[in-house]
Amino acid sequence: MSKFLALIPAAGSGSRMGNDVPKQYLPLSGKPMIYHAINTLCGNPLIADVLIVLAPHDSEWDKYDWSEFSGKLRVFKCGGDTRAASVLNGLTAAQHALGISPEDWILVHDAARPCLSRSQLDKLIDELADDAVGGLLAVPVADTLKRSNQENRVACTEPREHLWQAQTPQMFRYGLLAQALQNAANTQITDDASAVEAIGLRPKLVASDSYNFKVTYPNDLALAELILQQRNSQ
Ligand code: CTP
Ligand code: MG
């Protein structure tokens, strides 16, 4: 039986957030941001292990008590210069420590997406567990899309048909994902699916919603706080 493992790359610095503390540790609903993704992933009964990839010099993780998740959490301080390098380093370290089989599913999820819901996670796993390639949560683009020229004037309006915004988790089998990321080393990819696409495969898009947005800029914190508070009060 293939296992399901989650991997959270959390070795970024949050430069667009502009805070001294990396954004994955900023307070959100009374916890460091990364807590919320960990809580959702650890709460899924199908997921056996949740791998956390920290920067080699991370000084924040140990300030918190993670013991409520100790049955599933595995922490690796081997993040790289890019998200893709952090994911690949984490997979390699986890393979040595735990022995992952090529057929096991890996769900890569950004630490900066604290509002992933249990039902979105269930839907992703349900729609992909028998898929030959794997795939990702994504949202069909809703706004009209403009391409700009050098002066920030509209060069043209792009049709939005068939355009999606990629989210995470992105779910691929360990063997395929590790090979795809090795192949994509030194390219500019910003998600796992791009690496899989680059070897000629077609990841499946699983419809999600904008609640699972990525916290990137300071204003995003208030929105994430509202979503989490509303969910906790239900
Ligand atoms: N990430 C990582 N290793 C890197 C860069 C990013 O593990 N070298 C992680 C981040 O910690 C985050 C996820 O990848 O959980 C998505 O990246 P992003 O939102 O871009 O976070 P940062 O790179 O930290 O932010 P910024 O791009 O604004 O600097
Ligand atoms: Mg980044």
mmCIF file with all atom_site columns, C-alpha atoms in Angstrom, residues 1-133:
data_model
loop_
_atom_site.group_PDB
_atom_site.id
_atom_site.type_symbol
_atom_site.label_atom_id
_atom_site.label_alt_id
_atom_site.label_comp_id
_atom_site.label_asym_id
_atom_site.label_entity_id
_atom_site.label_seq_id
_atom_site.pdbx_PDB_ins_code
_atom_site.Cartn_x
_atom_site.Cartn_y
_atom_site.Cartn_z
_atom_site.occupancy
_atom_site.B_iso_or_equiv
_atom_site.pdbx_formal_charge
_atom_site.auth_seq_id
_atom_site.auth_comp_id
_atom_site.auth_asym_id
_atom_site.auth_atom_id
_atom_site.pdbx_PDB_model_num
ATOM 1   C CA . MET A 1 1   ? 0.000   0.000  0.000   1.00 0.00 ? 1   MET A CA 1
ATOM 2   C CA . SER A 1 2   ? 1.310   3.458  -0.907  1.00 0.00 ? 2   SER A CA 1
ATOM 3   C CA . LYS A 1 3   ? 1.698   5.808  2.033   1.00 0.00 ? 3   LYS A CA 1
ATOM 4   C CA . PHE A 1 4   ? 0.743   9.479  2.097   1.00 0.00 ? 4   PHE A CA 1
ATOM 5   C CA . LEU A 1 5   ? 3.353   11.935 3.430   1.00 0.00 ? 5   LEU A CA 1
ATOM 6   C CA . ALA A 1 6   ? 3.104   15.711 3.615   1.00 0.00 ? 6   ALA A CA 1
ATOM 7   C CA . LEU A 1 7   ? 6.122   17.993 3.195   1.00 0.00 ? 7   LEU A CA 1
ATOM 8   C CA . ILE A 1 8   ? 6.042   21.646 4.246   1.00 0.00 ? 8   ILE A CA 1
ATOM 9   C CA . PRO A 1 9   ? 8.863   23.789 2.818   1.00 0.00 ? 9   PRO A CA 1
ATOM 10  C CA . ALA A 1 10  ? 9.405   26.457 5.479   1.00 0.00 ? 10  ALA A CA 1
ATOM 11  C CA . ALA A 1 11  ? 12.906  27.722 4.740   1.00 0.00 ? 11  ALA A CA 1
ATOM 12  C CA . GLY A 1 12  ? 11.955  31.010 3.086   1.00 0.00 ? 12  GLY A CA 1
ATOM 13  C CA . SER A 1 13  ? 12.685  34.447 4.528   1.00 0.00 ? 13  SER A CA 1
ATOM 14  C CA . GLY A 1 14  ? 9.408   36.160 3.588   1.00 0.00 ? 14  GLY A CA 1
ATOM 15  C CA . SER A 1 15  ? 11.129  39.068 1.831   1.00 0.00 ? 15  SER A CA 1
ATOM 16  C CA . ARG A 1 16  ? 7.847   40.469 0.421   1.00 0.00 ? 16  ARG A CA 1
ATOM 17  C CA . MET A 1 17  ? 6.373   40.491 3.936   1.00 0.00 ? 17  MET A CA 1
ATOM 18  C CA . GLY A 1 18  ? 9.295   42.679 5.012   1.00 0.00 ? 18  GLY A CA 1
ATOM 19  C CA . ASN A 1 19  ? 9.467   41.467 8.633   1.00 0.00 ? 19  ASN A CA 1
ATOM 20  C CA . ASP A 1 20  ? 12.621  40.444 10.521  1.00 0.00 ? 20  ASP A CA 1
ATOM 21  C CA . VAL A 1 21  ? 10.935  37.184 11.518  1.00 0.00 ? 21  VAL A CA 1
ATOM 22  C CA . PRO A 1 22  ? 10.270  34.870 8.531   1.00 0.00 ? 22  PRO A CA 1
ATOM 23  C CA . LYS A 1 23  ? 6.554   35.062 7.723   1.00 0.00 ? 23  LYS A CA 1
ATOM 24  C CA . GLN A 1 24  ? 5.850   31.398 8.564   1.00 0.00 ? 24  GLN A CA 1
ATOM 25  C CA . TYR A 1 25  ? 6.409   32.318 12.230  1.00 0.00 ? 25  TYR A CA 1
ATOM 26  C CA . LEU A 1 26  ? 4.343   35.524 12.367  1.00 0.00 ? 26  LEU A CA 1
ATOM 27  C CA . PRO A 1 27  ? 1.429   35.292 14.830  1.00 0.00 ? 27  PRO A CA 1
ATOM 28  C CA . LEU A 1 28  ? -1.904  34.265 13.356  1.00 0.00 ? 28  LEU A CA 1
ATOM 29  C CA . SER A 1 29  ? -4.933  33.360 15.430  1.00 0.00 ? 29  SER A CA 1
ATOM 30  C CA . GLY A 1 30  ? -2.737  32.948 18.506  1.00 0.00 ? 30  GLY A CA 1
ATOM 31  C CA . LYS A 1 31  ? -0.168  30.615 16.885  1.00 0.00 ? 31  LYS A CA 1
ATOM 32  C CA . PRO A 1 32  ? 2.812   30.933 14.537  1.00 0.00 ? 32  PRO A CA 1
ATOM 33  C CA . MET A 1 33  ? 1.489   30.837 10.958  1.00 0.00 ? 33  MET A CA 1
ATOM 34  C CA . ILE A 1 34  ? 2.994   27.445 10.134  1.00 0.00 ? 34  ILE A CA 1
ATOM 35  C CA . TYR A 1 35  ? 1.018   25.849 12.997  1.00 0.00 ? 35  TYR A CA 1
ATOM 36  C CA . HIS A 1 36  ? -2.213  26.005 11.006  1.00 0.00 ? 36  HIS A CA 1
ATOM 37  C CA . ALA A 1 37  ? -0.919  24.040 7.994   1.00 0.00 ? 37  ALA A CA 1
ATOM 38  C CA . ILE A 1 38  ? 0.678   21.492 10.340  1.00 0.00 ? 38  ILE A CA 1
ATOM 39  C CA . ASN A 1 39  ? -2.579  21.121 12.263  1.00 0.00 ? 39  ASN A CA 1
ATOM 40  C CA . THR A 1 40  ? -4.622  20.479 9.109   1.00 0.00 ? 40  THR A CA 1
ATOM 41  C CA . LEU A 1 41  ? -2.125  18.025 7.590   1.00 0.00 ? 41  LEU A CA 1
ATOM 42  C CA . CYS A 1 42  ? -1.511  16.116 10.849  1.00 0.00 ? 42  CYS A CA 1
ATOM 43  C CA . GLY A 1 43  ? -5.283  15.933 11.355  1.00 0.00 ? 43  GLY A CA 1
ATOM 44  C CA . ASN A 1 44  ? -5.787  13.936 8.168   1.00 0.00 ? 44  ASN A CA 1
ATOM 45  C CA . PRO A 1 45  ? -5.913  10.235 9.105   1.00 0.00 ? 45  PRO A CA 1
ATOM 46  C CA . LEU A 1 46  ? -4.464  9.135  5.733   1.00 0.00 ? 46  LEU A CA 1
ATOM 47  C CA . ILE A 1 47  ? -1.266  11.182 6.164   1.00 0.00 ? 47  ILE A CA 1
ATOM 48  C CA . ALA A 1 48  ? 1.367   9.130  8.005   1.00 0.00 ? 48  ALA A CA 1
ATOM 49  C CA . ASP A 1 49  ? 4.168   11.675 8.388   1.00 0.00 ? 49  ASP A CA 1
ATOM 50  C CA . VAL A 1 50  ? 4.467   15.448 8.056   1.00 0.00 ? 50  VAL A CA 1
ATOM 51  C CA . LEU A 1 51  ? 7.978   16.506 7.043   1.00 0.00 ? 51  LEU A CA 1
ATOM 52  C CA . ILE A 1 52  ? 9.030   20.073 7.907   1.00 0.00 ? 52  ILE A CA 1
ATOM 53  C CA . VAL A 1 53  ? 11.929  21.607 5.982   1.00 0.00 ? 53  VAL A CA 1
ATOM 54  C CA . LEU A 1 54  ? 13.560  24.487 7.855   1.00 0.00 ? 54  LEU A CA 1
ATOM 55  C CA . ALA A 1 55  ? 16.453  26.753 6.932   1.00 0.00 ? 55  ALA A CA 1
ATOM 56  C CA . PRO A 1 56  ? 19.783  25.402 8.247   1.00 0.00 ? 56  PRO A CA 1
ATOM 57  C CA . HIS A 1 57  ? 20.073  28.401 10.601  1.00 0.00 ? 57  HIS A CA 1
ATOM 58  C CA . ASP A 1 58  ? 16.409  28.584 11.650  1.00 0.00 ? 58  ASP A CA 1
ATOM 59  C CA . SER A 1 59  ? 16.203  30.095 15.141  1.00 0.00 ? 59  SER A CA 1
ATOM 60  C CA . GLU A 1 60  ? 12.397  30.263 15.516  1.00 0.00 ? 60  GLU A CA 1
ATOM 61  C CA . TRP A 1 61  ? 11.110  26.668 15.360  1.00 0.00 ? 61  TRP A CA 1
ATOM 62  C CA . ASP A 1 62  ? 12.501  25.670 18.770  1.00 0.00 ? 62  ASP A CA 1
ATOM 63  C CA . LYS A 1 63  ? 10.751  28.580 20.494  1.00 0.00 ? 63  LYS A CA 1
ATOM 64  C CA . TYR A 1 64  ? 7.429   26.736 20.276  1.00 0.00 ? 64  TYR A CA 1
ATOM 65  C CA . ASP A 1 65  ? 6.044   23.533 21.744  1.00 0.00 ? 65  ASP A CA 1
ATOM 66  C CA . TRP A 1 66  ? 5.181   21.108 18.923  1.00 0.00 ? 66  TRP A CA 1
ATOM 67  C CA . SER A 1 67  ? 4.636   18.085 21.152  1.00 0.00 ? 67  SER A CA 1
ATOM 68  C CA . GLU A 1 68  ? 0.924   17.761 20.287  1.00 0.00 ? 68  GLU A CA 1
ATOM 69  C CA . PHE A 1 69  ? 2.051   16.660 16.795  1.00 0.00 ? 69  PHE A CA 1
ATOM 70  C CA . SER A 1 70  ? 4.998   14.523 17.856  1.00 0.00 ? 70  SER A CA 1
ATOM 71  C CA . GLY A 1 71  ? 3.501   11.319 16.447  1.00 0.00 ? 71  GLY A CA 1
ATOM 72  C CA . LYS A 1 72  ? 3.660   12.606 12.860  1.00 0.00 ? 72  LYS A CA 1
ATOM 73  C CA . LEU A 1 73  ? 6.150   15.515 12.693  1.00 0.00 ? 73  LEU A CA 1
ATOM 74  C CA . ARG A 1 74  ? 9.661   15.000 11.298  1.00 0.00 ? 74  ARG A CA 1
ATOM 75  C CA . VAL A 1 75  ? 11.858  18.122 11.183  1.00 0.00 ? 75  VAL A CA 1
ATOM 76  C CA . PHE A 1 76  ? 14.785  18.573 8.777   1.00 0.00 ? 76  PHE A CA 1
ATOM 77  C CA . LYS A 1 77  ? 17.033  21.654 8.828   1.00 0.00 ? 77  LYS A CA 1
ATOM 78  C CA . CYS A 1 78  ? 18.153  21.364 5.228   1.00 0.00 ? 78  CYS A CA 1
ATOM 79  C CA . GLY A 1 79  ? 16.339  24.117 3.306   1.00 0.00 ? 79  GLY A CA 1
ATOM 80  C CA . GLY A 1 80  ? 17.989  25.441 0.147   1.00 0.00 ? 80  GLY A CA 1
ATOM 81  C CA . ASP A 1 81  ? 18.217  28.718 -1.765  1.00 0.00 ? 81  ASP A CA 1
ATOM 82  C CA . THR A 1 82  ? 14.914  28.174 -3.577  1.00 0.00 ? 82  THR A CA 1
ATOM 83  C CA . ARG A 1 83  ? 11.620  26.519 -2.716  1.00 0.00 ? 83  ARG A CA 1
ATOM 84  C CA . ALA A 1 84  ? 12.397  23.721 -5.183  1.00 0.00 ? 84  ALA A CA 1
ATOM 85  C CA . ALA A 1 85  ? 15.804  23.116 -3.540  1.00 0.00 ? 85  ALA A CA 1
ATOM 86  C CA . SER A 1 86  ? 14.154  23.036 -0.096  1.00 0.00 ? 86  SER A CA 1
ATOM 87  C CA . VAL A 1 87  ? 11.608  20.447 -1.266  1.00 0.00 ? 87  VAL A CA 1
ATOM 88  C CA . LEU A 1 88  ? 14.249  18.263 -2.920  1.00 0.00 ? 88  LEU A CA 1
ATOM 89  C CA . ASN A 1 89  ? 16.651  18.498 0.050   1.00 0.00 ? 89  ASN A CA 1
ATOM 90  C CA . GLY A 1 90  ? 13.777  17.602 2.374   1.00 0.00 ? 90  GLY A CA 1
ATOM 91  C CA . LEU A 1 91  ? 12.789  14.598 0.273   1.00 0.00 ? 91  LEU A CA 1
ATOM 92  C CA . THR A 1 92  ? 16.375  13.350 0.208   1.00 0.00 ? 92  THR A CA 1
ATOM 93  C CA . ALA A 1 93  ? 16.811  13.759 3.973   1.00 0.00 ? 93  ALA A CA 1
ATOM 94  C CA . ALA A 1 94  ? 13.467  12.090 4.677   1.00 0.00 ? 94  ALA A CA 1
ATOM 95  C CA . GLN A 1 95  ? 14.267  9.210  2.333   1.00 0.00 ? 95  GLN A CA 1
ATOM 96  C CA . HIS A 1 96  ? 17.444  8.532  4.344   1.00 0.00 ? 96  HIS A CA 1
ATOM 97  C CA . ALA A 1 97  ? 15.686  8.888  7.696   1.00 0.00 ? 97  ALA A CA 1
ATOM 98  C CA . LEU A 1 98  ? 12.404  7.116  6.981   1.00 0.00 ? 98  LEU A CA 1
ATOM 99  C CA . GLY A 1 99  ? 12.819  5.084  3.802   1.00 0.00 ? 99  GLY A CA 1
ATOM 100 C CA . ILE A 1 100 ? 10.184  6.469  1.406   1.00 0.00 ? 100 ILE A CA 1
ATOM 101 C CA . SER A 1 101 ? 9.085   4.150  -1.395  1.00 0.00 ? 101 SER A CA 1
ATOM 102 C CA . PRO A 1 102 ? 8.908   5.464  -5.005  1.00 0.00 ? 102 PRO A CA 1
ATOM 103 C CA . GLU A 1 103 ? 5.135   4.883  -5.074  1.00 0.00 ? 103 GLU A CA 1
ATOM 104 C CA . ASP A 1 104 ? 4.403   6.793  -1.859  1.00 0.00 ? 104 ASP A CA 1
ATOM 105 C CA . TRP A 1 105 ? 2.453   10.021 -2.323  1.00 0.00 ? 105 TRP A CA 1
ATOM 106 C CA . ILE A 1 106 ? 4.055   13.315 -1.249  1.00 0.00 ? 106 ILE A CA 1
ATOM 107 C CA . LEU A 1 107 ? 1.780   16.312 -0.607  1.00 0.00 ? 107 LEU A CA 1
ATOM 108 C CA . VAL A 1 108 ? 3.918   19.457 -0.758  1.00 0.00 ? 108 VAL A CA 1
ATOM 109 C CA . HIS A 1 109 ? 2.227   22.357 1.029   1.00 0.00 ? 109 HIS A CA 1
ATOM 110 C CA . ASP A 1 110 ? 3.472   25.927 1.580   1.00 0.00 ? 110 ASP A CA 1
ATOM 111 C CA . ALA A 1 111 ? 3.885   26.973 5.212   1.00 0.00 ? 111 ALA A CA 1
ATOM 112 C CA . ALA A 1 112 ? 2.447   30.288 4.022   1.00 0.00 ? 112 ALA A CA 1
ATOM 113 C CA . ARG A 1 113 ? -1.013  28.816 3.215   1.00 0.00 ? 113 ARG A CA 1
ATOM 114 C CA . PRO A 1 114 ? -2.482  28.606 6.715   1.00 0.00 ? 114 PRO A CA 1
ATOM 115 C CA . CYS A 1 115 ? -6.121  28.516 5.565   1.00 0.00 ? 115 CYS A CA 1
ATOM 116 C CA . LEU A 1 116 ? -6.112  25.154 3.774   1.00 0.00 ? 116 LEU A CA 1
ATOM 117 C CA . SER A 1 117 ? -9.326  23.470 4.905   1.00 0.00 ? 117 SER A CA 1
ATOM 118 C CA . ARG A 1 118 ? -9.830  19.837 5.830   1.00 0.00 ? 118 ARG A CA 1
ATOM 119 C CA . SER A 1 119 ? -12.373 19.460 3.032   1.00 0.00 ? 119 SER A CA 1
ATOM 120 C CA . GLN A 1 120 ? -10.007 20.860 0.362   1.00 0.00 ? 120 GLN A CA 1
ATOM 121 C CA . LEU A 1 121 ? -7.344  18.422 1.529   1.00 0.00 ? 121 LEU A CA 1
ATOM 122 C CA . ASP A 1 122 ? -9.801  15.506 1.478   1.00 0.00 ? 122 ASP A CA 1
ATOM 123 C CA . LYS A 1 123 ? -10.926 16.466 -2.042  1.00 0.00 ? 123 LYS A CA 1
ATOM 124 C CA . LEU A 1 124 ? -7.344  16.614 -3.367  1.00 0.00 ? 124 LEU A CA 1
ATOM 125 C CA . ILE A 1 125 ? -6.480  13.179 -2.006  1.00 0.00 ? 125 ILE A CA 1
ATOM 126 C CA . ASP A 1 126 ? -9.787  11.704 -3.138  1.00 0.00 ? 126 ASP A CA 1
ATOM 127 C CA . GLU A 1 127 ? -9.444  12.983 -6.731  1.00 0.00 ? 127 GLU A CA 1
ATOM 128 C CA . LEU A 1 128 ? -5.781  12.014 -7.143  1.00 0.00 ? 128 LEU A CA 1
ATOM 129 C CA . ALA A 1 129 ? -5.240  8.801  -5.171  1.00 0.00 ? 129 ALA A CA 1
ATOM 130 C CA . ASP A 1 130 ? -5.765  6.690  -8.328  1.00 0.00 ? 130 ASP A CA 1
ATOM 131 C CA . ASP A 1 131 ? -4.221  9.172  -10.774 1.00 0.00 ? 131 ASP A CA 1
ATOM 132 C CA . ALA A 1 132 ? -1.245  8.171  -12.914 1.00 0.00 ? 132 ALA A CA 1
ATOM 133 C CA . VAL A 1 133 ? 0.466   11.577 -12.634 1.00 0.00 ? 133 VAL A CA 1
#
